[in-house]
PDB file of C-alpha atoms in Angstrom:
ATOM      1  CA  MET A   1     -65.897 -92.190  86.299  1.00  0.00           C
ATOM      2  CA  ILE A   2     -67.685 -94.205  83.648  1.00  0.00           C
ATOM      3  CA  GLY A   3     -65.993 -97.014  81.787  1.00  0.00           C
ATOM      4  CA  ALA A   4     -65.239 -97.289  78.089  1.00  0.00           C
ATOM      5  CA  GLY A   5     -68.281 -99.478  77.422  1.00  0.00           C
ATOM      6  CA  GLU A   6     -70.575 -97.026  79.182  1.00  0.00           C
ATOM      7  CA  LEU A   7     -69.102 -94.070  77.288  1.00  0.00           C
ATOM      8  CA  ALA A   8     -69.550 -95.918  73.995  1.00  0.00           C
ATOM      9  CA  ALA A   9     -73.185 -96.642  74.850  1.00  0.00           C
ATOM     10  CA  LEU A  10     -73.696 -93.013  75.863  1.00  0.00           C
ATOM     11  CA  VAL A  11     -72.602 -91.780  72.430  1.00  0.00           C
ATOM     12  CA  GLY A  12     -74.435 -94.570  70.623  1.00  0.00           C
ATOM     13  CA  ILE A  13     -71.632 -96.802  69.383  1.00  0.00           C
ATOM     14  CA  ALA A  14     -70.670-100.402  70.062  1.00  0.00           C
ATOM     15  CA  TYR A  15     -67.572-100.915  72.177  1.00  0.00           C
ATOM     16  CA  LYS A  16     -65.503-103.541  70.423  1.00  0.00           C
ATOM     17  CA  PRO A  17     -62.054-104.936  71.198  1.00  0.00           C
ATOM     18  CA  THR A  18     -59.133-103.080  69.653  1.00  0.00           C
ATOM     19  CA  LEU A  19     -57.885-104.652  66.439  1.00  0.00           C
ATOM     20  CA  LYS A  20     -54.408-106.121  66.374  1.00  0.00           C
ATOM     21  CA  THR A  21     -51.827-104.244  64.310  1.00  0.00           C
ATOM     22  CA  SER A  22     -51.773-107.043  61.747  1.00  0.00           C
ATOM     23  CA  GLU A  23     -55.561-106.871  61.417  1.00  0.00           C
ATOM     24  CA  VAL A  24     -55.470-103.109  60.834  1.00  0.00           C
ATOM     25  CA  GLN A  25     -52.740-103.510  58.230  1.00  0.00           C
ATOM     26  CA  ARG A  26     -54.897-105.979  56.269  1.00  0.00           C
ATOM     27  CA  LEU A  27     -57.851-103.583  56.045  1.00  0.00           C
ATOM     28  CA  ARG A  28     -58.503-101.788  52.770  1.00  0.00           C
ATOM     29  CA  ARG A  29     -57.815 -98.064  53.025  1.00  0.00           C
ATOM     30  CA  ALA A  30     -60.566 -95.572  52.349  1.00  0.00           C
ATOM     31  CA  LEU A  31     -60.163 -93.533  49.198  1.00  0.00           C
ATOM     32  CA  PRO A  32     -60.976 -89.828  49.412  1.00  0.00           C
ATOM     33  CA  GLY A  33     -64.640 -89.221  48.654  1.00  0.00           C
ATOM     34  CA  TYR A  34     -65.669 -92.863  48.384  1.00  0.00           C
ATOM     35  CA  ILE A  35     -68.562 -92.412  50.823  1.00  0.00           C
ATOM     36  CA  ASN A  36     -70.169 -89.924  48.446  1.00  0.00           C
ATOM     37  CA  LEU A  37     -70.094 -92.521  45.653  1.00  0.00           C
ATOM     38  CA  LEU A  38     -71.946 -95.229  47.543  1.00  0.00           C
ATOM     39  CA  ASP A  39     -75.475 -93.956  46.930  1.00  0.00           C
ATOM     40  CA  ASP A  40     -74.819 -93.292  43.225  1.00  0.00           C
ATOM     41  CA  VAL A  41     -73.283 -96.730  42.793  1.00  0.00           C
ATOM     42  CA  ALA A  42     -76.165 -98.311  44.746  1.00  0.00           C
ATOM     43  CA  GLU A  43     -78.595 -96.802  42.253  1.00  0.00           C
ATOM     44  CA  LEU A  44     -76.575 -98.090  39.293  1.00  0.00           C
ATOM     45  CA  VAL A  45     -76.170-101.544  40.811  1.00  0.00           C
ATOM     46  CA  GLU A  46     -79.916-101.744  41.301  1.00  0.00           C
ATOM     47  CA  GLU A  47     -80.513-100.825  37.643  1.00  0.00           C
ATOM     48  CA  ASP A  48     -77.877-103.269  36.357  1.00  0.00           C
ATOM     49  CA  ALA A  49     -78.361-106.114  38.845  1.00  0.00           C
ATOM     50  CA  ASP A  50     -79.288-108.644  36.162  1.00  0.00           C
ATOM     51  CA  VAL A  51     -76.096-107.878  34.203  1.00  0.00           C
ATOM     52  CA  LEU A  52     -73.631-107.338  37.068  1.00  0.00           C
ATOM     53  CA  ARG A  53     -74.677-110.283  39.254  1.00  0.00           C
ATOM     54  CA  VAL A  54     -72.288-109.267  42.055  1.00  0.00           C
ATOM     55  CA  LYS A  55     -72.825-111.700  44.913  1.00  0.00           C
ATOM     56  CA  ASP A  56     -72.782-110.430  48.493  1.00  0.00           C
ATOM     57  CA  VAL A  57     -73.158-106.771  47.393  1.00  0.00           C
ATOM     58  CA  SER A  58     -76.574-105.197  47.159  1.00  0.00           C
ATOM     59  CA  PRO A  59     -77.719-101.609  46.847  1.00  0.00           C
ATOM     60  CA  GLU A  60     -78.994-101.927  50.405  1.00  0.00           C
ATOM     61  CA  ASP A  61     -75.520-103.000  51.583  1.00  0.00           C
ATOM     62  CA  LEU A  62     -73.925 -99.969  49.945  1.00  0.00           C
ATOM     63  CA  LEU A  63     -76.462 -97.598  51.505  1.00  0.00           C
ATOM     64  CA  ARG A  64     -76.110 -99.307  54.918  1.00  0.00           C
ATOM     65  CA  VAL A  65     -72.333 -98.748  54.873  1.00  0.00           C
ATOM     66  CA  GLN A  66     -72.804 -95.136  53.816  1.00  0.00           C
ATOM     67  CA  ALA A  67     -75.317 -94.383  56.585  1.00  0.00           C
ATOM     68  CA  ALA A  68     -73.307 -96.187  59.272  1.00  0.00           C
ATOM     69  CA  HIS A  69     -70.132 -94.408  58.182  1.00  0.00           C
ATOM     70  CA  LYS A  70     -71.783 -90.987  58.423  1.00  0.00           C
ATOM     71  CA  GLU A  71     -73.188 -91.772  61.880  1.00  0.00           C
ATOM     72  CA  LEU A  72     -69.910 -93.155  63.206  1.00  0.00           C
ATOM     73  CA  SER A  73     -67.896 -90.301  61.717  1.00  0.00           C
ATOM     74  CA  ALA A  74     -70.067 -87.735  63.490  1.00  0.00           C
ATOM     75  CA  ARG A  75     -69.567 -89.527  66.825  1.00  0.00           C
ATOM     76  CA  GLU A  76     -65.844 -89.884  66.141  1.00  0.00           C
ATOM     77  CA  VAL A  77     -65.492 -86.113  65.742  1.00  0.00           C
ATOM     78  CA  VAL A  78     -67.138 -85.495  69.111  1.00  0.00           C
ATOM     79  CA  LEU A  79     -65.112 -88.196  70.847  1.00  0.00           C
ATOM     80  CA  GLU A  80     -61.883 -86.905  69.320  1.00  0.00           C
ATOM     81  CA  ALA A  81     -62.633 -83.416  70.633  1.00  0.00           C
ATOM     82  CA  VAL A  82     -63.269 -84.822  74.120  1.00  0.00           C
ATOM     83  CA  TYR A  83     -60.134 -86.976  73.939  1.00  0.00           C
ATOM     84  CA  LEU A  84     -57.967 -84.047  72.830  1.00  0.00           C
ATOM     85  CA  SER A  85     -59.384 -81.896  75.617  1.00  0.00           C
ATOM     86  CA  ALA A  86     -58.555 -84.536  78.240  1.00  0.00           C
ATOM     87  CA  TYR A  87     -55.128 -85.151  76.720  1.00  0.00           C
ATOM     88  CA  HIS A  88     -54.234 -81.446  76.655  1.00  0.00           C
ATOM     89  CA  GLN A  89     -55.478 -81.006  80.220  1.00  0.00           C
ATOM     90  CA  ARG A  90     -53.180 -83.840  81.290  1.00  0.00           C
ATOM     91  CA  LEU A  91     -50.257 -82.281  79.414  1.00  0.00           C
ATOM     92  CA  VAL A  92     -50.830 -79.018  81.306  1.00  0.00           C
ATOM     93  CA  LEU A  93     -50.854 -80.941  84.600  1.00  0.00           C
ATOM     94  CA  ASP A  94     -47.643 -82.736  83.616  1.00  0.00           C
ATOM     95  CA  HIS A  95     -46.065 -79.347  82.853  1.00  0.00           C
ATOM     96  CA  GLU A  96     -47.173 -78.022  86.241  1.00  0.00           C
ATOM     97  CA  GLY A  97     -46.023 -81.109  88.162  1.00  0.00           C
ATOM     98  CA  ILE A  98     -42.594 -81.284  86.502  1.00  0.00           C
ATOM     99  CA  GLY A  99     -42.172 -77.542  87.030  1.00  0.00           C
ATOM    100  CA  MET A 100     -42.786 -77.945  90.760  1.00  0.00           C
ATOM    101  CA  LEU A 101     -40.281 -80.803  90.974  1.00  0.00           C
ATOM    102  CA  GLN A 102     -37.692 -78.732  89.107  1.00  0.00           C
ATOM    103  CA  LYS A 103     -38.281 -75.783  91.417  1.00  0.00           C
ATOM    104  CA  ILE A 104     -37.710 -78.020  94.445  1.00  0.00           C
ATOM    105  CA  ALA A 105     -34.539 -79.420  92.849  1.00  0.00           C
ATOM    106  CA  ARG A 106     -33.199 -75.905  92.239  1.00  0.00           C
ATOM    107  CA  ARG A 107     -33.883 -74.975  95.855  1.00  0.00           C
ATOM    108  CA  ILE A 108     -32.152 -78.109  97.129  1.00  0.00           C
ATOM    109  CA  THR A 109     -29.125 -77.258  95.015  1.00  0.00           C
ATOM    110  CA  ALA A 110     -29.103 -73.705  96.356  1.00  0.00           C
ATOM    111  CA  LEU A 111     -29.246 -74.976  99.956  1.00  0.00           C
ATOM    112  CA  ALA A 112     -26.700 -77.773  99.469  1.00  0.00           C
ATOM    113  CA  GLU A 113     -23.733 -75.822 100.846  1.00  0.00           C
ATOM    114  CA  ASP A 114     -25.471 -74.890 104.112  1.00  0.00           C
ATOM    115  CA  HIS A 115     -27.466 -78.152 104.336  1.00  0.00           C
ATOM    116  CA  PRO A 116     -25.309 -80.941 102.844  1.00  0.00           C
ATOM    117  CA  ASP A 117     -27.870 -83.584 103.838  1.00  0.00           C
ATOM    118  CA  MET A 118     -30.559 -82.083 101.585  1.00  0.00           C
ATOM    119  CA  PRO A 119     -29.245 -83.505  98.276  1.00  0.00           C
ATOM    120  CA  LEU A 120     -28.999 -86.916  99.937  1.00  0.00           C
ATOM    121  CA  ARG A 121     -32.544 -86.726 101.299  1.00  0.00           C
ATOM    122  CA  TYR A 122     -33.851 -85.753  97.854  1.00  0.00           C
ATOM    123  CA  LYS A 123     -31.544 -88.067  95.926  1.00  0.00           C
ATOM    124  CA  SER A 124     -34.416 -89.905  94.247  1.00  0.00           C
ATOM    125  CA  LEU A 125     -35.843 -86.627  92.925  1.00  0.00           C
ATOM    126  CA  LEU A 126     -32.456 -85.349  91.745  1.00  0.00           C
ATOM    127  CA  ASP A 127     -31.620 -88.678  90.114  1.00  0.00           C
ATOM    128  CA  PHE A 128     -35.021 -88.800  88.451  1.00  0.00           C
ATOM    129  CA  LEU A 129     -34.668 -85.325  86.972  1.00  0.00           C
ATOM    130  CA  SER A 130     -31.112 -86.075  85.946  1.00  0.00           C
ATOM    131  CA  THR A 131     -32.145 -89.241  84.161  1.00  0.00           C
ATOM    132  CA  PHE A 132     -35.271 -88.018  82.400  1.00  0.00           C
ATOM    133  CA  ARG A 133     -34.983 -84.273  82.103  1.00  0.00           C
ATOM    134  CA  GLY A 134     -31.370 -83.333  82.711  1.00  0.00           C
ATOM    135  CA  GLY A 135     -32.711 -81.064  85.452  1.00  0.00           C
ATOM    136  CA  GLY A 136     -30.841 -82.558  88.385  1.00  0.00           C
ATOM    137  CA  ARG A 137     -27.546 -83.612  86.845  1.00  0.00           C
ATOM    138  CA  PRO A 138     -24.603 -83.688  89.236  1.00  0.00           C
ATOM    139  CA  ALA A 139     -22.391 -80.628  89.079  1.00  0.00           C
ATOM    140  CA  LYS A 140     -18.821 -81.143  87.896  1.00  0.00           C
ATOM    141  CA  GLY A 141     -16.803 -82.388  90.835  1.00  0.00           C
ATOM    142  CA  ALA A 142     -19.904 -82.763  93.039  1.00  0.00           C
ATOM    143  CA  ALA A 143     -20.322 -85.796  95.207  1.00  0.00           C
ATOM    144  CA  PRO A 144     -23.057 -88.262  94.243  1.00  0.00           C
ATOM    145  CA  GLY A 145     -26.414 -86.911  95.373  1.00  0.00           C
ATOM    146  CA  GLN A 146     -25.367 -83.293  94.892  1.00  0.00           C
ATOM    147  CA  ALA A 147     -27.006 -81.797  91.877  1.00  0.00           C
ATOM    148  CA  ALA A 148     -26.505 -78.820  89.666  1.00  0.00           C
ATOM    149  CA  PRO A 149     -29.380 -76.358  89.367  1.00  0.00           C
ATOM    150  CA  ALA A 150     -32.352 -77.725  87.473  1.00  0.00           C
ATOM    151  CA  GLU A 151     -33.359 -76.142  84.203  1.00  0.00           C
ATOM    152  CA  ASP A 152     -36.913 -75.078  83.424  1.00  0.00           C
ATOM    153  CA  GLY A 153     -38.472 -77.110  80.687  1.00  0.00           C
TER     154      GLY A 153
END
């Protein structure tokens, strides 16, 4: 598997450290449609440069931001699609894995009367499901380690 830096290079972006929450909060928020204004404003700024005299902002700067934004946005769309695909695939695997554990827990519960050692042997599984999913909760009056049937979820 390739690393984050290699993936970034593959899609043509720089891999930079994640910003801290406080840094993100200090950033100006994009206004809808502002990217489309940059080239028009760059043209006007060039025409009125002698009157405006805005330091550190040139028409070239405005056009550079516009071009970089369009390039990065296109890559972001592709990366988001890949991320969502991987994320959804993992969710499906989680669903499958939890389902198998719940099925085992139900079988253990069904066998508990004839095999009283089974709930004790699988106590960690039953406790886990009981804690996180409610799927292995002890039956009323059951001894610790004996679980009620697990629910599908």
